[in-house]
Coordinates of C-alpha atoms in Angstrom, one line a residue:
X1 CA -14.0 10.7 64.8
X2 CA -14.7 8.5 61.7
X3 CA -18.4 7.4 61.3
X4 CA -19.4 4.0 60.0
X5 CA -22.2 2.9 57.7
X6 CA -23.0 -0.8 57.2
X7 CA -25.1 -1.9 54.2
X8 CA -26.8 -5.3 54.4
X9 CA -29.1 -7.0 51.9
X10 CA -32.3 -9.1 52.5
X11 CA -34.9 -11.1 50.6
X12 CA -32.6 -12.0 47.6
X13 CA -29.1 -11.4 46.3
X14 CA -28.2 -9.1 43.4
X15 CA -30.4 -6.2 44.6
X16 CA -27.5 -3.8 44.0
X17 CA -25.8 -3.2 47.4
X18 CA -22.7 -2.1 45.6
X19 CA -24.4 0.5 43.5
X20 CA -26.4 1.9 46.5
X21 CA -23.2 2.0 48.6
X22 CA -21.3 3.8 45.7
X23 CA -24.2 6.2 45.1
X24 CA -24.4 7.2 48.8
X25 CA -20.6 7.6 48.9
X26 CA -20.8 9.8 45.8
X27 CA -23.4 12.1 47.4
X28 CA -21.5 12.4 50.7
X29 CA -18.3 13.0 48.7
X30 CA -20.1 15.7 46.7
X31 CA -21.0 17.4 50.0
X32 CA -17.3 17.6 50.9
X33 CA -16.8 14.5 53.1
X34 CA -13.9 12.1 52.7
X35 CA -15.5 8.7 52.0
X36 CA -14.3 5.2 51.3
X37 CA -16.2 1.9 50.8
X38 CA -15.2 -1.6 51.7
X39 CA -16.7 -5.0 50.8
X40 CA -16.8 -8.0 53.2
X41 CA -17.5 -11.2 51.3
X42 CA -18.8 -14.3 53.1
X43 CA -17.1 -16.9 50.8
X44 CA -14.1 -18.9 52.0
X45 CA -11.8 -18.2 49.0
X46 CA -8.9 -16.0 50.2
X47 CA -9.7 -13.6 47.3
X48 CA -11.6 -13.8 44.0
X49 CA -8.4 -14.3 42.0
X50 CA -8.9 -18.1 41.6
X51 CA -12.7 -17.9 41.0
X52 CA -14.2 -18.7 37.6
X53 CA -15.6 -15.5 36.1
X54 CA -18.9 -17.4 35.6
X55 CA -19.1 -17.8 39.4
X56 CA -18.5 -14.3 40.4
X57 CA -18.0 -12.0 37.4
X58 CA -14.7 -10.3 36.8
X59 CA -11.8 -10.1 39.2
X60 CA -11.0 -6.5 39.9
X61 CA -7.4 -5.5 40.6
X62 CA -6.4 -2.5 42.8
X63 CA -3.3 -0.3 42.6
X64 CA -1.5 -2.3 45.4
X65 CA -2.1 -5.6 43.5
X66 CA -5.1 -7.0 45.5
X67 CA -7.4 -9.3 43.5
X68 CA -10.9 -8.2 44.7
X69 CA -14.6 -8.3 44.1
X70 CA -16.0 -6.5 41.1
X71 CA -18.0 -4.1 43.4
X72 CA -14.7 -2.3 44.1
X73 CA -14.7 -1.3 40.4
X74 CA -18.0 0.4 41.0
X75 CA -16.6 2.2 44.1
X76 CA -13.7 3.5 42.0
X77 CA -15.7 4.5 39.0
X78 CA -18.2 6.5 41.1
X79 CA -15.7 8.1 43.6
X80 CA -12.6 8.4 41.3
X81 CA -10.4 7.4 44.3
X82 CA -8.3 4.2 44.3
X83 CA -9.2 1.3 46.6
X84 CA -6.7 -1.2 48.2
X85 CA -6.2 -4.6 49.8
X86 CA -8.0 -3.2 52.9
X87 CA -11.2 -2.5 50.9
X88 CA -12.1 -6.2 50.2
X89 CA -12.0 -8.9 52.9
X90 CA -13.4 -12.5 52.6
X91 CA -14.3 -15.0 55.3
X92 CA -11.2 -17.0 54.0
X93 CA -8.9 -14.1 54.9
X94 CA -10.5 -13.6 58.3
X95 CA -10.1 -17.2 59.3
X96 CA -6.6 -17.4 57.8
X97 CA -5.5 -14.4 60.0
X98 CA -7.0 -15.9 63.1
X99 CA -5.6 -19.4 62.5
X100 CA -2.1 -17.9 61.8
X101 CA -2.3 -16.0 65.1
X102 CA -3.4 -19.2 66.9
X103 CA -0.4 -21.1 65.4
X104 CA 1.9 -18.3 66.7
X105 CA 0.5 -18.7 70.2
X106 CA -1.2 -15.3 70.3
X107 CA -4.2 -16.6 72.2
X108 CA -2.2 -18.1 75.0
X109 CA -3.8 -21.5 74.7
X110 CA -7.4 -20.3 74.9
X111 CA -10.1 -22.1 72.9
X112 CA -10.4 -20.2 69.6
X113 CA -14.1 -19.5 68.8
X114 CA -16.3 -17.7 66.3
X115 CA -17.3 -15.3 69.2
X116 CA -15.1 -13.5 70.2
X117 CA -12.1 -14.3 68.0
X118 CA -13.5 -14.4 64.5
X119 CA -15.9 -11.4 65.2
X120 CA -13.0 -9.5 66.8
X121 CA -10.9 -10.0 63.6
X122 CA -13.9 -8.9 61.5
X123 CA -14.3 -5.7 63.6
X124 CA -10.5 -5.0 63.4
X125 CA -10.9 -5.1 59.6
X126 CA -14.0 -2.8 59.8
X127 CA -11.7 -0.3 61.5
X128 CA -8.5 -0.4 59.5
X129 CA -9.5 2.3 56.9
X130 CA -11.3 4.4 59.5
X131 CA -8.2 4.5 61.8
X132 CA -5.9 5.6 58.9
X133 CA -7.1 9.2 59.5
X134 CA -7.9 9.6 55.8
X135 CA -11.7 9.3 55.9
X136 CA -14.6 11.0 57.7
X137 CA -17.0 8.2 56.7
X138 CA -16.4 4.5 56.0
X139 CA -19.2 2.5 54.2
X140 CA -19.0 -1.2 54.7
X141 CA -21.0 -3.5 52.4
X142 CA -21.7 -6.9 53.8
X143 CA -21.9 -9.5 50.9
X144 CA -24.6 -12.2 50.7
X145 CA -28.1 -12.1 52.1
X146 CA -29.2 -11.8 55.8
X147 CA -30.1 -15.3 56.9
X148 CA -27.3 -17.0 54.9
X149 CA -25.4 -19.3 57.3
X150 CA -22.0 -18.0 56.1
X151 CA -22.7 -14.3 56.7
X152 CA -23.8 -14.8 60.3
X153 CA -20.4 -13.9 61.9
X154 CA -20.3 -10.7 59.9
X155 CA -23.8 -9.7 61.0
X156 CA -22.9 -10.5 64.6
X157 CA -19.7 -8.4 64.2
X158 CA -21.9 -5.5 62.9
X159 CA -24.2 -5.8 66.0
X160 CA -21.2 -5.7 68.4
X161 CA -19.5 -2.9 66.5
X162 CA -22.6 -0.7 66.5
X163 CA -23.1 -1.2 70.2
X164 CA -19.4 -0.5 71.0
X165 CA -19.3 2.6 68.7
X166 CA -22.2 4.2 70.6
X167 CA -25.2 6.3 69.3
X168 CA -24.7 8.4 66.2
X169 CA -21.4 6.8 65.3
X170 CA -22.6 3.8 63.2
X171 CA -25.7 3.0 61.4
X172 CA -27.2 0.1 59.4
X173 CA -28.8 0.5 55.9
X174 CA -30.8 -2.6 54.9
X175 CA -31.4 -3.1 51.2
X176 CA -34.6 -5.1 50.6
X177 CA -37.1 -5.9 47.9
X178 CA -40.7 -4.8 47.5
X179 CA -42.0 -7.2 44.8
X180 CA -45.0 -6.4 42.5
X181 CA -47.5 -9.3 42.2
X182 CA -49.0 -8.8 38.7
X183 CA -52.0 -11.1 39.5
X184 CA -53.0 -9.0 42.5
X185 CA -51.8 -5.8 40.9
X186 CA -50.1 -4.9 44.2
X187 CA -46.7 -4.2 45.8
X188 CA -46.0 -6.6 48.7
X189 CA -44.2 -5.6 51.8
X190 CA -44.2 -9.0 53.6
X191 CA -40.7 -10.1 52.3
X192 CA -39.3 -6.9 53.7
X193 CA -41.0 -7.4 57.0
X194 CA -39.6 -10.9 57.3
X195 CA -36.1 -9.8 56.3
X196 CA -36.1 -7.0 59.0
X197 CA -37.5 -9.5 61.5
X198 CA -34.6 -11.8 60.8
X199 CA -32.1 -8.9 61.3
X200 CA -33.9 -8.2 64.6
X201 CA -33.4 -11.8 65.7
X202 CA -29.7 -11.2 65.2
X203 CA -29.9 -8.1 67.4
X204 CA -29.8 -5.4 64.7
X205 CA -32.4 -2.8 64.2
X206 CA -31.8 -1.2 60.8
X207 CA -31.8 2.6 60.8
X208 CA -32.7 3.0 57.1
X209 CA -34.5 0.7 54.6
X210 CA -33.7 1.1 50.9
X211 CA -36.5 -0.7 49.0
X212 CA -35.8 -1.9 45.5
X213 CA -39.0 -1.8 43.5
X214 CA -40.3 -1.7 39.9
X215 CA -43.2 0.6 40.8
X216 CA -43.4 3.8 43.0
X217 CA -44.0 3.2 46.7
X218 CA -46.9 5.4 47.8
X219 CA -47.3 7.1 51.2
X220 CA -49.5 4.3 52.6
X221 CA -46.9 1.6 51.8
X222 CA -44.1 3.7 53.3
X223 CA -46.2 4.1 56.5
X224 CA -46.8 0.4 56.7
X225 CA -43.1 -0.5 56.2
X226 CA -42.1 2.1 58.8
X227 CA -44.7 0.8 61.3
X228 CA -43.9 -2.9 60.9
X229 CA -40.1 -2.5 60.6
X230 CA -39.6 0.1 63.4
X231 CA -38.0 2.9 61.3
X232 CA -38.9 6.5 60.7
X233 CA -41.1 7.1 57.6
X234 CA -38.3 9.4 56.1
X235 CA -35.9 6.4 56.5
X236 CA -37.9 4.3 54.0
X237 CA -36.1 5.1 50.8
X238 CA -37.5 4.1 47.4
X239 CA -34.9 2.6 44.9
X240 CA -36.6 2.3 41.5
X241 CA -35.1 0.4 38.7
X242 CA -33.0 2.9 36.7
X243 CA -32.1 3.3 33.1
X244 CA -28.4 3.2 34.0
X245 CA -26.5 2.7 37.2
X246 CA -25.2 6.2 36.9
X247 CA -28.7 7.5 37.5
X248 CA -28.8 6.0 41.0
X249 CA -26.9 8.8 42.8
X250 CA -29.5 11.4 41.5
X251 CA -32.4 9.1 42.5
X252 CA -30.9 8.7 46.0
X253 CA -30.5 12.5 46.2
X254 CA -34.1 13.0 45.3
X255 CA -35.1 10.5 48.1
X256 CA -32.8 12.4 50.5
X257 CA -30.8 9.3 51.5
X258 CA -27.7 11.4 52.1
X259 CA -29.6 13.9 54.3
X260 CA -31.2 11.1 56.3
X261 CA -27.7 9.5 56.9
X262 CA -26.1 12.8 57.9
X263 CA -28.9 13.5 60.4
X264 CA -28.7 10.1 62.0
X265 CA -24.9 10.3 62.3
X266 CA -25.2 13.9 63.7
X267 CA -23.0 15.3 60.9
X268 CA -23.5 18.7 59.4
X269 CA -25.2 18.9 56.0
X270 CA -22.3 21.1 54.8
X271 CA -23.0 22.3 51.3
X272 CA -25.5 21.0 48.8
X273 CA -23.9 18.2 46.8
X274 CA -21.9 19.5 43.8
X275 CA -22.9 17.1 41.0
X276 CA -22.5 19.3 38.0
X277 CA -19.8 17.2 36.3
X278 CA -21.9 14.0 37.0
X279 CA -25.0 15.6 35.4
X280 CA -22.9 16.7 32.5
X281 CA -21.7 13.1 32.0
X282 CA -25.2 11.8 32.2
X283 CA -26.4 14.3 29.7
X284 CA -23.8 13.2 27.2
X285 CA -24.5 9.5 28.0
X286 CA -28.2 9.8 27.3
X287 CA -28.0 12.1 24.3
X288 CA -25.5 10.6 21.9
X289 CA -25.1 12.2 18.5
X290 CA -24.0 8.9 16.8
X291 CA -23.4 5.3 17.5
X292 CA -20.7 2.6 16.9
X293 CA -20.8 -1.2 16.9
X294 CA -17.8 -2.7 18.7
X295 CA -17.3 -6.5 18.9
X296 CA -16.0 -7.8 22.2
X297 CA -14.3 -11.2 21.5
X298 CA -13.9 -13.3 24.6
X299 CA -14.6 -16.7 26.1
X300 CA -16.9 -15.6 29.0
X301 CA -19.3 -13.5 26.9
X302 CA -22.4 -15.4 28.2
X303 CA -21.9 -13.5 31.4
X304 CA -21.4 -9.8 30.7
X305 CA -20.3 -9.3 34.4
X306 CA -17.1 -11.2 33.4
X307 CA -16.1 -8.0 31.4
X308 CA -17.8 -5.5 33.7
X309 CA -14.9 -2.9 33.8
X310 CA -14.5 -3.1 30.0
X311 CA -18.2 -2.4 29.4
X312 CA -18.2 0.5 31.8
X313 CA -15.0 1.9 30.2
X314 CA -16.9 1.9 26.9
X315 CA -19.8 3.8 28.6
X316 CA -17.3 6.5 29.9
X317 CA -15.5 6.7 26.5
X318 CA -18.7 6.7 24.6
X319 CA -20.1 9.7 26.6
X320 CA -16.8 11.5 26.1
X321 CA -17.2 11.0 22.3
X322 CA -20.9 11.7 22.5
X323 CA -21.7 8.4 20.9
X324 CA -23.5 5.3 21.9
X325 CA -21.2 2.2 22.0
X326 CA -23.2 -0.9 21.1
X327 CA -21.2 -3.8 22.3
X328 CA -21.7 -7.1 20.4
X329 CA -20.5 -10.1 22.3
X330 CA -18.7 -12.7 20.2
X331 CA -17.7 -16.0 21.7
X332 CA -14.1 -16.7 20.7
X333 CA -14.6 -20.5 20.7
X334 CA -17.0 -20.1 17.8
X335 CA -14.6 -18.2 15.5
X336 CA -12.9 -20.1 12.7
X337 CA -11.0 -19.1 9.5
X338 CA -14.2 -20.0 7.6
X339 CA -16.7 -17.9 9.6
X340 CA -14.7 -15.0 10.9
X341 CA -15.7 -12.7 8.1
X342 CA -19.4 -13.5 8.5
X343 CA -19.3 -13.0 12.3
X344 CA -17.3 -9.8 12.3
X345 CA -18.9 -8.2 9.3
X346 CA -20.5 -4.8 10.0
X347 CA -18.4 -4.0 13.1
X348 CA -16.7 -0.6 13.4
X349 CA -14.1 -1.9 15.9
X350 CA -13.0 -5.1 17.7
X351 CA -11.7 -5.5 21.2
X352 CA -10.1 -8.8 22.1
X353 CA -10.6 -9.4 25.8
X354 CA -8.3 -10.7 28.5
X355 CA -8.6 -14.3 29.7
X356 CA -6.6 -17.4 30.8
X357 CA -6.1 -20.8 29.2
X358 CA -6.3 -22.3 25.8
X359 CA -10.1 -22.3 25.2
X360 CA -11.0 -19.7 22.5
X361 CA -7.3 -18.8 21.9
X362 CA -7.4 -19.7 18.1
X363 CA -10.7 -17.8 17.7
X364 CA -9.2 -14.7 19.1
X365 CA -6.3 -15.0 16.6
X366 CA -8.7 -15.4 13.7
X367 CA -10.5 -12.2 14.8
X368 CA -7.2 -10.3 15.0
X369 CA -6.1 -11.5 11.5
X370 CA -9.4 -10.3 10.0
X371 CA -9.2 -6.8 11.6
X372 CA -5.5 -6.4 10.8
X373 CA -5.9 -7.3 7.2
X374 CA -9.1 -5.1 6.7
X375 CA -7.9 -2.0 8.6
X376 CA -10.7 -2.2 11.2
X377 CA -9.8 -0.5 14.5
X378 CA -8.4 -3.1 17.0
X379 CA -7.8 -3.0 20.8
X380 CA -6.3 -5.9 22.6
X381 CA -6.1 -6.2 26.4
X382 CA -3.7 -8.6 28.2
X383 CA -4.3 -11.9 26.4
X384 CA -5.8 -9.9 23.6
X385 CA -2.4 -8.1 23.1
X386 CA -0.6 -11.5 23.3
X387 CA -2.9 -13.0 20.7
X388 CA -2.0 -10.0 18.4
X389 CA 1.7 -10.8 18.9
X390 CA 1.1 -14.5 18.0
X391 CA -1.1 -13.7 15.0
X392 CA 1.5 -11.3 13.6
X393 CA 4.3 -13.9 14.2
X394 CA 2.4 -16.5 12.3
X395 CA 0.9 -14.5 9.4
X396 CA 3.5 -11.7 8.9
X397 CA 6.8 -13.1 10.2
X398 CA 5.9 -16.6 8.8
X399 CA 6.5 -18.4 12.1
X400 CA 3.6 -20.8 11.5
X401 CA 4.1 -22.5 14.9
X402 CA 4.5 -19.2 16.9
X403 CA 2.5 -19.4 20.1
X404 CA 2.4 -18.6 23.8
X405 CA 4.0 -21.1 26.2
X406 CA 0.7 -20.9 28.1
X407 CA -1.1 -22.6 25.3
X408 CA 1.8 -24.6 23.7
X409 CA 4.6 -25.2 26.3
X410 CA 6.8 -26.9 23.6
X411 CA 6.4 -24.3 20.8
X412 CA 9.6 -23.7 18.9
X413 CA 8.7 -20.0 18.6
X414 CA 7.5 -18.9 22.1
X415 CA 6.8 -15.2 21.1
X416 CA 4.9 -15.0 24.4
X417 CA 6.7 -16.6 27.3
X418 CA 6.5 -16.8 31.1
X419 CA 8.6 -14.5 33.1
X420 CA 11.6 -16.2 34.7
X421 CA 10.5 -15.4 38.3
X422 CA 7.1 -17.1 37.6
X423 CA 8.4 -20.4 36.3
X424 CA 8.8 -22.2 39.7
X425 CA 5.5 -21.0 41.2
X426 CA 3.0 -23.7 42.1
X427 CA 0.3 -21.8 43.9
X428 CA -2.2 -20.0 41.7
X429 CA -3.6 -17.4 44.1
X430 CA -2.1 -13.9 44.0
X431 CA 1.2 -15.0 42.3
X432 CA 0.9 -13.1 39.0
X433 CA 2.3 -9.7 38.1
X434 CA -0.4 -7.8 39.9
X435 CA -1.1 -4.1 40.5
X436 CA 0.4 -0.9 39.3
X437 CA 3.6 -0.9 37.2
X438 CA 5.3 2.0 35.4
X439 CA 5.5 2.3 31.6
X440 CA 7.5 4.7 29.3
X441 CA 5.8 5.6 26.0
X442 CA 7.5 6.1 22.7
X443 CA 7.3 9.7 21.5
X444 CA 5.1 10.0 18.4
X445 CA 3.2 6.7 19.1
X446 CA -0.6 6.4 19.2
X447 CA -0.3 5.6 22.9
X448 CA 1.7 8.7 23.8
X449 CA -0.8 10.8 21.7
X450 CA -3.7 9.2 23.7
X451 CA -2.2 9.8 27.1
X452 CA -0.7 13.2 26.3
X453 CA 2.4 12.2 28.2
X454 CA 5.3 9.7 28.0
X455 CA 5.3 8.2 31.5
X456 CA 2.3 6.3 32.8
X457 CA 1.3 3.7 35.4
X458 CA -1.2 1.0 34.8
X459 CA -2.5 -2.2 36.5
X460 CA -1.5 -5.7 35.6
X461 CA -2.8 -9.2 36.1
X462 CA -0.9 -11.8 34.1
X463 CA 2.0 -14.3 34.1
X464 CA 3.1 -14.3 30.5
X465 CA 5.0 -11.6 28.6
X466 CA 6.2 -10.6 25.2
X467 CA 9.4 -12.5 24.6
X468 CA 12.1 -9.8 24.0
X469 CA 14.3 -12.2 21.9
X470 CA 11.9 -11.4 19.0
X471 CA 11.7 -7.7 19.6
X472 CA 13.9 -6.5 16.7
X473 CA 12.1 -8.7 14.2
X474 CA 8.7 -7.5 15.2
X475 CA 9.8 -3.9 15.1
X476 CA 11.4 -4.2 11.7
X477 CA 8.2 -5.8 10.3
X478 CA 6.0 -3.0 11.7
X479 CA 4.5 -4.2 15.0
X480 CA 6.2 -1.6 17.3
X481 CA 6.7 -1.8 21.0
X482 CA 5.4 1.7 22.0
X483 CA 5.3 1.1 25.8
X484 CA 8.2 -0.4 27.8
X485 CA 8.5 -1.0 31.5
X486 CA 11.5 1.1 32.6
X487 CA 12.5 -1.3 35.4
X488 CA 12.6 -4.7 33.6
X489 CA 12.4 -3.8 29.9
X490 CA 9.2 -5.8 29.3
X491 CA 6.9 -4.7 26.5
X492 CA 3.7 -3.1 27.8
X493 CA 2.1 -1.8 24.5
X494 CA 2.4 -2.8 20.9
X495 CA 0.9 -0.9 18.0
X496 CA 0.9 -1.6 14.2
X497 CA 2.3 1.0 11.8
X498 CA 0.2 1.9 8.8
X499 CA -3.1 0.9 10.4
X500 CA -5.9 3.3 11.5
X501 CA -5.9 2.0 15.1
X502 CA -4.2 -1.3 16.1
X503 CA -3.1 -1.2 19.8
X504 CA -2.4 -4.0 22.2
X505 CA -1.9 -3.4 26.0
X506 CA -0.4 -6.0 28.3
X507 CA -2.0 -4.2 31.3
X508 CA -5.7 -3.7 32.0
X509 CA -6.6 0.0 31.1
X510 CA -10.3 -0.7 31.9
X511 CA -9.5 -0.9 35.6
X512 CA -8.6 2.8 35.8
X513 CA -11.5 4.2 33.8
X514 CA -13.9 6.3 35.9
X515 CA -16.8 8.7 35.3
X516 CA -14.5 11.7 36.1
X517 CA -11.5 10.3 34.1
X518 CA -12.5 8.1 31.1
X519 CA -9.5 6.0 30.0
X520 CA -7.5 7.7 27.1
X521 CA -6.9 4.4 25.3
X522 CA -10.7 3.6 25.3
X523 CA -11.5 7.2 24.3
X524 CA -9.2 7.0 21.3
X525 CA -10.3 3.5 20.3
X526 CA -14.0 4.6 20.3
X527 CA -13.0 7.7 18.3
X528 CA -11.1 5.5 15.8
X529 CA -14.2 3.2 15.5
X530 CA -16.4 6.2 15.0
X531 CA -14.2 7.5 12.2
X532 CA -14.3 4.1 10.6
X533 CA -18.1 4.0 10.9
X534 CA -18.4 7.4 9.2
X535 CA -16.1 6.3 6.3
X536 CA -17.9 3.0 5.8

């Protein structure tokens, strides 16, 4: 029978429920259990696909094309197993499902209410992954903070679910904050006590408390928390601020979080966790032999979470190359022909990031022109690849008005154009080319050398494509399509001949980079930047 773990948060948001969930899952997986994690978000958007990255960080895309919360990226990076549509549910989707069923007459004219109809739908979604037979343990992270009005139905559903599942089949981990008051020189437990009291008001007694703190919690504080919050002293887990998120599984192992969970769920401790590969990765991450400066050109650079997967892919690829990747954020809106040299000088490589819309488009093109003409390693992702195509069209093929129809609908040279099947779509949510698509690589290309094979599958999130009417001209001039979708002939990768490293990918390689499998394109881009740094 599948066991269920619910992770809630109290006192404040951004305590790191996603990292704690992923770390616990990693430890249980390392003991031999089949584990998955799902995220329930209390906002009313159907999915994060239409949210501004400034609001919610990046939108993560799964193999099956679901636009999801960025925490799913952490789950995949830690566990090295793909997530799906079922791993991220929002309030919007819950209500949409219930309303659709009500319209179909499924409730036989009954009054549709939050309890039982909404809570039943939430519980049904809690169970979907557990009932697939693929997992021994399902960890469910409840977004938001206990006490938020919008998360109440989720908390109530957890209460009901725990009661229905019976003893030892479900448990609640509450993540909370123990602040340090500098003036008093003390750690304070009162916010945690209040947070647990609020959970108790909703009918939930947490089984384990994970306490975020900047200073070690001594035995007296643990006793006090245990006494006032009704938990065993060994269920008060310290979660210190860590140097990197990848330290957290080892910190949780030291605190015996996995053992406490297994005991409470009456599961065998199986073997000691096998974390040798993880420790090897951490060793290389923390002891680099060199470093490289890579510029990330994008329009959301004020919020690094907008490019979370790219940053983590650099961490993985850096460790693989035993080098520290120092990412320099460069706002594309501020780049002009006059200042591009000054702003990009001293970089060993430049990545032009994905994005939507016109803002910062010309700045990205300036950055690409500079790196192309100066033989600096370049990597373009999604819009970054499209910008490379436009830049090459303007400055090499001499189509001065070349553009993407996303930015200039009336351009006479639409080298990037919308797919035919997208042209009549009005709704924005979930209507792009989303999820995994196949790609065939040209033998002898940089891409084929990186992957070590000629047939790959990568994840997409875009509406616009390379316009194949210009294919022969580009190829003849040296910008070669080295990856093609075998089903529709669309260009997936372009690379420049006679350049140390100039690769643009229409897909999002960063979404598949994990600790266990760093992405080959990132590994090779970092290696090329390292080679450039040593020469210059």
